[in-house]
Coordinates of C-alpha atoms in Angstrom, one line a residue:
Chain W
M12 CA 82.3 -130.0 167.7
T13 CA 78.5 -130.6 167.5
I14 CA 76.3 -127.8 168.6
I15 CA 74.1 -128.8 171.6
K16 CA 70.5 -127.5 171.6
I17 CA 69.2 -126.6 175.0
S18 CA 65.9 -125.4 176.5
P19 CA 65.2 -124.1 180.0
P20 CA 64.4 -125.2 182.6
L21 CA 67.9 -126.6 182.9
T22 CA 68.4 -129.6 185.1
E23 CA 71.6 -130.3 187.1
D24 CA 72.4 -133.1 184.6
M25 CA 72.1 -130.8 181.6
V26 CA 74.4 -128.3 183.2
L27 CA 77.0 -131.0 184.1
N28 CA 76.9 -132.1 180.5
L29 CA 78.2 -128.7 179.3
R30 CA 82.0 -127.9 179.1
I31 CA 83.8 -124.8 178.2
G32 CA 84.1 -124.2 174.5
Q33 CA 80.8 -126.0 173.8
Q34 CA 78.6 -124.2 171.4
V35 CA 74.9 -124.1 172.2
L36 CA 71.6 -123.0 170.6
I37 CA 69.1 -121.9 173.2
S38 CA 65.4 -122.1 172.5
G39 CA 62.4 -121.3 174.8
K40 CA 61.8 -118.8 177.6
I41 CA 64.6 -116.9 179.2
Y42 CA 64.7 -113.8 181.4
T43 CA 66.6 -110.5 181.1
G44 CA 68.1 -108.7 184.0
R45 CA 71.0 -106.2 184.5
D46 CA 72.4 -103.9 187.1
A47 CA 69.4 -102.2 188.6
A48 CA 67.1 -105.3 188.5
H49 CA 69.8 -107.4 190.1
K50 CA 70.1 -104.9 192.9
R51 CA 66.4 -105.1 193.6
L52 CA 66.3 -108.9 193.4
V53 CA 69.1 -109.2 196.0
E54 CA 67.4 -106.7 198.3
L55 CA 64.3 -108.9 198.2
I56 CA 66.3 -112.0 198.9
E57 CA 68.0 -110.3 201.9
K58 CA 64.6 -109.2 203.3
G59 CA 63.3 -112.8 202.8
E60 CA 60.6 -111.6 200.4
P61 CA 59.4 -113.5 197.3
L62 CA 61.0 -112.7 193.9
P63 CA 58.9 -111.5 191.0
V64 CA 60.1 -114.5 188.9
D65 CA 60.9 -118.1 190.0
F66 CA 64.4 -118.5 188.7
T67 CA 64.6 -122.3 189.4
G68 CA 66.3 -123.9 186.4
Q69 CA 66.1 -120.6 184.4
I70 CA 68.5 -118.6 182.4
I71 CA 69.1 -114.9 182.8
Y72 CA 70.3 -112.9 179.8
Y73 CA 72.3 -109.8 180.8
V74 CA 70.9 -107.3 178.3
G75 CA 69.4 -103.9 178.1
P76 CA 67.7 -103.8 174.7
S77 CA 67.2 -100.8 172.6
P78 CA 63.5 -99.8 172.2
A79 CA 61.4 -101.8 169.7
K80 CA 60.1 -99.8 166.7
P81 CA 56.4 -100.2 165.9
G82 CA 55.9 -103.7 164.6
Q83 CA 59.1 -105.0 166.0
V84 CA 59.4 -107.6 168.9
I85 CA 62.5 -105.9 170.3
G86 CA 65.2 -103.5 169.3
A87 CA 68.9 -104.4 169.2
A88 CA 69.6 -106.9 172.0
G89 CA 73.3 -107.9 172.5
P90 CA 74.8 -109.0 175.8
T91 CA 76.1 -106.6 178.3
T92 CA 79.2 -107.0 180.5
A93 CA 78.5 -109.7 183.0
G94 CA 81.1 -108.7 185.6
R95 CA 79.0 -105.9 186.8
M96 CA 76.5 -108.4 188.1
D97 CA 79.1 -110.4 190.0
T98 CA 78.3 -108.8 193.4
Y99 CA 74.8 -110.1 193.1
T100 CA 75.2 -113.3 191.2
P101 CA 76.0 -115.9 194.0
K102 CA 72.7 -114.9 195.8
I103 CA 70.7 -115.4 192.6
L104 CA 72.4 -118.8 191.9
E105 CA 71.4 -119.9 195.4
Q106 CA 67.8 -119.3 194.3
G107 CA 68.2 -122.0 191.6
L108 CA 69.3 -120.1 188.6
K109 CA 71.1 -122.4 186.3
G110 CA 72.3 -120.3 183.4
M111 CA 73.6 -116.8 182.6
I112 CA 74.2 -115.2 179.2
G113 CA 76.5 -112.2 178.9
K114 CA 80.0 -111.2 177.8
G115 CA 83.2 -110.7 179.6
K116 CA 85.0 -112.2 182.7
R117 CA 83.3 -113.4 185.9
S118 CA 84.9 -113.1 189.3
Q119 CA 86.4 -116.0 191.2
E120 CA 83.6 -115.8 193.7
V121 CA 81.0 -116.3 190.9
I122 CA 83.0 -119.2 189.4
E123 CA 83.1 -120.9 192.8
S124 CA 79.4 -120.3 193.3
M125 CA 78.7 -121.8 189.9
K126 CA 80.6 -125.0 191.0
I127 CA 78.6 -125.2 194.2
N128 CA 75.2 -124.4 192.7
K129 CA 75.8 -126.3 189.4
A130 CA 75.4 -123.5 187.0
V131 CA 76.8 -122.4 183.7
Y132 CA 77.8 -119.1 182.1
F133 CA 77.4 -118.6 178.3
A134 CA 78.9 -115.8 176.2
A135 CA 77.0 -114.3 173.3
I136 CA 78.8 -112.1 170.8
G137 CA 79.1 -108.6 172.4
G138 CA 77.8 -105.9 170.0
A139 CA 76.2 -108.3 167.5
A140 CA 72.9 -106.9 168.7
A141 CA 71.1 -106.6 165.4
L142 CA 72.0 -110.2 164.5
I143 CA 70.9 -111.6 167.9
S144 CA 67.6 -109.7 167.9
K145 CA 66.6 -111.9 165.0
C146 CA 66.3 -115.0 167.2
I147 CA 64.1 -113.2 169.8
K148 CA 60.5 -114.1 168.9
K149 CA 58.6 -112.5 171.8
A150 CA 59.4 -110.1 174.6
E151 CA 57.2 -109.2 177.6
V152 CA 58.1 -107.1 180.6
V153 CA 57.5 -109.2 183.7
A154 CA 58.9 -106.9 186.4
Y155 CA 60.2 -103.4 187.1
P156 CA 58.8 -101.6 184.0
E157 CA 59.9 -98.3 185.5
L158 CA 63.5 -99.4 185.0
G159 CA 63.2 -99.0 181.2
P160 CA 66.0 -100.9 179.4
E161 CA 66.8 -102.4 182.8
A162 CA 63.4 -104.0 183.4
I163 CA 63.1 -107.8 183.6
Y164 CA 61.6 -109.2 180.4
Q165 CA 60.6 -112.7 179.6
L166 CA 61.9 -113.4 176.1
E167 CA 61.1 -116.3 173.8
V168 CA 64.1 -117.2 171.8
E169 CA 64.8 -119.6 169.0
D170 CA 68.3 -121.0 168.4
F171 CA 70.0 -118.2 170.3
P172 CA 73.7 -118.9 169.7
A173 CA 76.1 -118.9 172.6
I174 CA 79.3 -120.6 173.9
V175 CA 80.0 -122.0 177.3
V176 CA 82.7 -119.8 178.9
N177 CA 82.5 -121.0 182.5
D178 CA 81.2 -124.5 183.3
A179 CA 80.1 -126.1 186.6
Y180 CA 83.6 -127.5 186.9
G181 CA 85.4 -124.2 187.3
G182 CA 86.6 -124.1 183.7
D183 CA 87.2 -120.7 182.1
L184 CA 87.4 -120.4 178.3
Y185 CA 88.6 -116.8 178.4
T186 CA 91.8 -117.9 180.3
E187 CA 92.2 -121.1 178.2
G188 CA 91.5 -119.3 174.8
T189 CA 93.9 -116.5 175.5
K190 CA 96.6 -118.9 176.7
Q191 CA 96.3 -120.9 173.5
Y192 CA 97.0 -117.9 171.3
A193 CA 99.4 -115.8 173.3
L194 CA 102.8 -115.4 171.9
D195 CA 106.2 -114.9 173.8
Chain B
M11 CA 80.3 -63.8 158.8
K12 CA 78.0 -66.7 158.4
T13 CA 74.8 -67.3 160.4
I14 CA 73.9 -70.8 161.6
T15 CA 70.7 -71.3 163.6
C16 CA 70.2 -73.5 166.6
Q17 CA 67.4 -75.3 164.7
E18 CA 70.0 -76.4 162.0
I19 CA 72.2 -77.7 164.8
I20 CA 69.4 -79.6 166.5
D21 CA 68.5 -81.3 163.2
A22 CA 72.1 -82.1 162.3
V23 CA 72.8 -83.6 165.7
A24 CA 69.6 -85.7 165.7
K25 CA 70.5 -87.1 162.3
L26 CA 74.1 -87.9 163.3
C27 CA 73.0 -89.8 166.4
I28 CA 70.8 -92.1 164.3
E29 CA 73.3 -92.6 161.5
A30 CA 76.2 -93.3 163.8
C31 CA 74.2 -96.0 165.7
H32 CA 72.9 -97.7 162.5
H33 CA 75.7 -97.4 160.0
L34 CA 79.2 -98.6 160.8
G35 CA 82.0 -96.8 158.8
D36 CA 83.5 -98.3 155.7
D37 CA 86.9 -98.2 157.4
V38 CA 85.7 -100.4 160.3
L39 CA 84.0 -102.9 157.9
K40 CA 87.2 -103.1 155.8
A41 CA 89.1 -103.8 159.0
F42 CA 86.8 -106.7 159.9
E43 CA 87.3 -108.2 156.5
D44 CA 91.1 -107.8 156.6
A45 CA 91.2 -109.3 160.1
A46 CA 89.0 -112.2 159.2
A47 CA 91.3 -113.1 156.3
K48 CA 94.3 -113.1 158.7
E49 CA 92.8 -114.6 161.9
T50 CA 94.1 -118.1 162.6
A51 CA 91.6 -119.0 165.4
Q52 CA 88.7 -120.6 163.6
G53 CA 86.2 -119.3 166.2
G54 CA 87.7 -115.8 166.0
K55 CA 87.4 -115.9 162.2
E56 CA 83.7 -116.8 162.5
I57 CA 83.1 -114.0 165.0
L58 CA 84.7 -111.4 162.7
K59 CA 82.4 -112.6 159.8
L60 CA 79.4 -112.4 162.1
L61 CA 80.3 -108.8 163.0
T62 CA 80.2 -107.9 159.3
E63 CA 76.8 -109.7 159.0
N64 CA 75.5 -107.8 162.1
A65 CA 76.5 -104.5 160.5
R66 CA 74.7 -105.4 157.3
I67 CA 71.5 -106.3 159.2
A68 CA 71.7 -103.1 161.2
K69 CA 72.1 -101.0 158.0
E70 CA 69.4 -102.8 156.0
D71 CA 66.8 -102.9 158.8
N72 CA 67.7 -99.5 160.3
I73 CA 68.3 -100.8 163.8
P74 CA 71.3 -100.2 166.1
I75 CA 74.5 -102.1 165.5
C76 CA 74.7 -102.6 169.3
Q77 CA 71.9 -102.3 171.9
D78 CA 74.2 -100.0 173.8
T79 CA 73.7 -96.9 171.7
G80 CA 76.1 -95.1 174.1
F81 CA 76.8 -91.9 175.7
A82 CA 76.5 -89.2 173.0
V83 CA 80.0 -87.6 172.9
V84 CA 79.9 -84.5 170.7
F85 CA 82.9 -82.8 169.2
L86 CA 82.3 -79.3 168.0
E87 CA 84.7 -77.2 165.9
I88 CA 83.3 -73.7 165.7
G89 CA 84.7 -71.3 163.0
Q90 CA 85.5 -67.9 164.4
Q91 CA 83.5 -66.3 161.6
V92 CA 80.2 -68.0 162.6
K93 CA 77.3 -66.3 164.3
I94 CA 75.0 -68.7 166.1
E95 CA 71.4 -67.5 166.3
G96 CA 68.2 -68.7 168.0
G97 CA 69.4 -69.8 171.4
D98 CA 72.1 -71.6 173.4
I99 CA 74.3 -73.9 171.3
N100 CA 74.8 -76.4 174.2
Q101 CA 71.1 -76.6 174.8
A102 CA 70.6 -77.1 171.0
I103 CA 73.0 -80.0 171.0
N104 CA 71.3 -81.7 173.9
E105 CA 68.0 -81.1 172.2
G106 CA 69.4 -82.8 169.1
V107 CA 70.5 -85.8 171.1
R108 CA 67.1 -86.0 172.8
L109 CA 65.3 -85.9 169.4
G110 CA 67.7 -88.3 167.7
Y111 CA 67.6 -91.0 170.4
K112 CA 63.8 -90.8 170.5
K113 CA 63.2 -90.8 166.7
G114 CA 65.8 -93.5 166.1
Y115 CA 64.5 -95.8 168.8
L116 CA 68.0 -95.7 170.4
R117 CA 68.5 -96.9 173.9
K118 CA 68.5 -94.2 176.6
S119 CA 71.4 -95.1 178.8
I120 CA 72.1 -92.0 180.8
V121 CA 71.3 -91.5 184.5
G122 CA 71.0 -88.0 185.8
H123 CA 73.1 -88.5 188.9
P124 CA 75.9 -91.0 189.1
L125 CA 75.0 -92.0 192.7
N126 CA 71.2 -91.7 192.7
R127 CA 71.1 -93.4 189.2
V128 CA 67.7 -92.4 187.9
N129 CA 67.5 -92.6 184.0
T130 CA 66.8 -89.2 182.5
G131 CA 64.8 -91.0 179.8
D132 CA 66.2 -89.0 176.8
N133 CA 69.9 -89.9 176.8
T134 CA 70.9 -86.4 178.0
P135 CA 73.1 -84.8 179.1
C136 CA 75.6 -85.4 176.3
V137 CA 79.3 -84.7 176.6
I138 CA 80.4 -81.7 174.5
H139 CA 84.0 -80.9 173.6
T140 CA 84.3 -77.5 171.9
T141 CA 87.2 -76.0 170.0
M142 CA 87.4 -72.7 168.2
V143 CA 88.9 -72.8 164.7
P144 CA 89.5 -70.3 161.9
G145 CA 86.8 -70.2 159.2
E146 CA 83.1 -69.9 158.8
N147 CA 81.8 -73.4 159.4
I148 CA 80.7 -75.5 162.3
K149 CA 81.9 -79.1 162.2
I150 CA 79.9 -81.5 164.4
T151 CA 80.9 -85.0 165.2
V152 CA 78.7 -87.4 167.2
A153 CA 80.5 -90.4 168.7
P154 CA 78.2 -92.6 170.7
K155 CA 80.3 -94.4 173.2
G156 CA 79.3 -97.7 174.8
G157 CA 79.7 -98.3 178.5
G158 CA 81.4 -101.7 178.3
S159 CA 84.5 -100.4 176.6
E160 CA 84.5 -97.1 178.3
N161 CA 84.6 -98.8 181.7
M162 CA 87.9 -100.6 180.8
S163 CA 89.7 -97.4 179.8
A164 CA 92.4 -96.1 182.1
L165 CA 94.7 -93.1 182.9
K166 CA 98.0 -92.9 184.6
M167 CA 100.3 -90.1 185.5
L168 CA 103.8 -91.7 184.8
K169 CA 107.1 -90.4 185.9
P170 CA 109.0 -88.8 183.0
A171 CA 111.8 -91.3 183.8
E172 CA 109.5 -94.1 182.8
G173 CA 109.7 -92.9 179.2
V174 CA 108.4 -94.6 176.1
E175 CA 108.9 -98.1 177.7
G176 CA 106.7 -97.1 180.6
V177 CA 104.1 -95.7 178.2
K178 CA 104.0 -98.9 176.2
E179 CA 103.8 -101.1 179.2
F180 CA 100.8 -99.1 180.6
I181 CA 98.9 -99.3 177.2
I182 CA 99.5 -103.0 176.8
N183 CA 98.6 -103.8 180.4
T184 CA 95.4 -101.8 180.0
V185 CA 94.3 -103.9 177.1
K186 CA 95.4 -107.1 178.9
N187 CA 93.5 -106.3 182.0
A188 CA 90.4 -105.5 180.0
G189 CA 90.5 -108.9 178.4
P190 CA 87.1 -109.9 176.8
N191 CA 85.1 -107.1 178.6
P192 CA 85.4 -104.2 176.1
C193 CA 84.2 -106.4 173.1
P194 CA 87.4 -106.9 171.2
P195 CA 88.6 -106.5 168.5
L196 CA 89.3 -103.0 169.8
I197 CA 90.4 -99.6 168.6
V198 CA 92.9 -98.3 171.1
G199 CA 92.9 -94.5 171.5
V200 CA 95.9 -93.1 173.3
G201 CA 96.6 -89.6 174.6
I202 CA 100.1 -88.9 175.8
G203 CA 101.1 -85.6 177.4
G204 CA 99.2 -82.4 178.3
T205 CA 97.5 -82.5 181.7
M206 CA 95.3 -85.2 183.1
E207 CA 92.1 -84.1 181.3
K208 CA 94.0 -83.2 178.1
A209 CA 95.4 -86.7 177.8
A210 CA 91.9 -88.2 178.3
I211 CA 90.3 -86.0 175.6
M212 CA 93.1 -86.7 173.2
A213 CA 92.6 -90.5 173.7
K214 CA 89.0 -90.1 172.8
E215 CA 89.8 -87.9 169.8
A216 CA 92.2 -90.5 168.6
L217 CA 89.3 -92.9 168.3
L218 CA 87.8 -90.7 165.6
R219 CA 90.7 -91.3 163.1
D220 CA 90.0 -93.7 160.3
I221 CA 91.2 -97.2 160.8
G222 CA 94.0 -97.9 158.4
S223 CA 95.1 -94.2 158.2
V224 CA 98.8 -93.6 159.0
N225 CA 99.7 -91.2 161.7
P226 CA 101.3 -88.1 160.0
Q227 CA 104.0 -88.0 162.7
R228 CA 106.6 -90.7 161.8
D229 CA 107.7 -91.6 165.3
L230 CA 104.1 -92.0 166.4
A231 CA 103.2 -94.1 163.3
Q232 CA 106.0 -96.5 164.3
L233 CA 104.9 -96.6 167.9
E234 CA 101.4 -97.4 166.8
D235 CA 102.6 -100.3 164.7
E236 CA 104.7 -101.7 167.5
L237 CA 101.9 -101.4 170.0
L238 CA 99.4 -103.1 167.6
E239 CA 101.8 -106.0 167.1
E240 CA 102.4 -106.4 170.8
I241 CA 98.7 -106.2 171.6
N242 CA 97.8 -108.8 169.0
K243 CA 100.4 -111.1 170.6
L244 CA 98.3 -111.2 173.8
G245 CA 96.1 -113.9 172.4
I246 CA 92.8 -112.3 173.7
G247 CA 91.3 -112.4 170.2
P248 CA 87.8 -111.6 169.0
Q249 CA 85.4 -111.5 172.0
G250 CA 88.3 -112.6 174.2
L251 CA 87.8 -116.2 173.2
G252 CA 91.4 -116.5 171.9
G253 CA 93.0 -115.4 168.6
R254 CA 95.3 -112.9 166.9
T255 CA 92.9 -110.1 166.4
T256 CA 92.7 -108.3 169.8
A257 CA 92.9 -104.8 168.3
L258 CA 92.2 -103.4 164.8
A259 CA 94.2 -100.2 165.4
V260 CA 96.2 -98.1 167.9
H261 CA 95.8 -94.4 167.4
I262 CA 98.0 -92.0 169.3
K263 CA 97.8 -88.2 169.9
T264 CA 100.4 -86.2 171.8
F265 CA 100.6 -82.7 173.3
G266 CA 103.3 -80.8 175.2
T267 CA 103.5 -81.5 178.9
H268 CA 105.0 -80.2 182.2
I269 CA 108.6 -81.0 183.0
A270 CA 107.3 -83.1 186.0
S271 CA 104.7 -85.0 184.1
L272 CA 104.0 -87.8 181.7
P273 CA 100.2 -88.4 181.6
V274 CA 99.0 -91.4 179.5
A275 CA 95.3 -92.0 178.8
V276 CA 94.0 -95.1 177.1
N277 CA 90.4 -95.0 175.8
L278 CA 89.3 -98.3 174.5
N279 CA 86.6 -98.6 171.8
C280 CA 84.7 -101.8 171.1
H281 CA 84.5 -103.1 167.5
A282 CA 81.4 -101.0 167.0
S283 CA 83.5 -97.9 166.5
R284 CA 80.8 -95.3 165.8
H285 CA 81.1 -91.7 164.7
K286 CA 79.6 -89.5 162.1
S287 CA 80.4 -85.9 161.2
V288 CA 78.8 -83.0 159.3
L289 CA 80.0 -79.6 158.2
L290 CA 77.5 -76.7 158.5

């Protein structure tokens, strides 16, 4: 299978072109966000207040990087468990978010919301944080610096490798992959 | 009687935190290689090779293997003939964690209160398990434990009538339910017997054993082999994307238990199975 190169902002057509199992290389600007940041974003949405970042067409990478050493752009930066964000995700997708990068299963509610809002979920290799940090060229905190590793960063990435696990058609590679290799 | 100072303990713990997060053990690296040779799923095979590559980069550049540098779990074995001078040993260990996580640019992942959730900023408190042993040494093991795999761990109080079959079913189901979340391939630590907390601590201790080592108890060695085979039939594979390598090892510890009880704890470890020890 050829590897597709993608760059945010993602359009609906770009999302609909992606299917489970597809390998991608992501380049350009993406945002980070995990538990505490998601909680704050959803609180703002519920109050009808503006978000610190316009997520239209954007990708959120679920990551809490380790601190950068002097001279480094970022520390180790592998994906965190996406399922912890499930409670908040549909509300963020309604804001126009088109892509998410993490690892691990998503809830049925999130999969349904991805179908409705035309979005895609990519898995990066969990724990391969030293390797992944090499494709992060810039990192800048754009919101909630007080949250430390949970702050929202804007990252500039080059050929960030990921695989489509949930597409906008309701497909789930975790279920399909396991089924393919299960014995008995 | 030997004297060990708190300063020596602080320095040792700080060093262990950094080493454990940067350098994966040779046993784990060998397990990746062996698994990559055997894995039939092409994607899974590639992932296993990338994990080796990741460990190499971490070691060469002195950066963490995984951004989740974990909850510092510290196992202490204190010799009866040791005198500890210069303060409180538990405070010294926490100080060592504080220092190691700062000096090593490791992620501070601990919140001071589980409900209020404010980061303490220094990765303390750490969890300390202390045992008294004969001799005049202190053995310190630091095992940073990531949240992703810890969250998928489980404990169940079975009925004695459920026996070994019930135990096996619970262990396999725990791995099955965890699916891709704990970053497979896994090391599955199991504690059977004791009380609720004893089973859980044994499950964590079991994760410290070298991958590839054989359980000295023959019946347990056989049970570990059977479980590993069953778990690898689940098809979850590296990163849960499908394959034959769902776990690299199953390690079991047992303890006597109550006539009414059969506790089983399963502590899952991601592929970044980190732990380093020192003897003072």
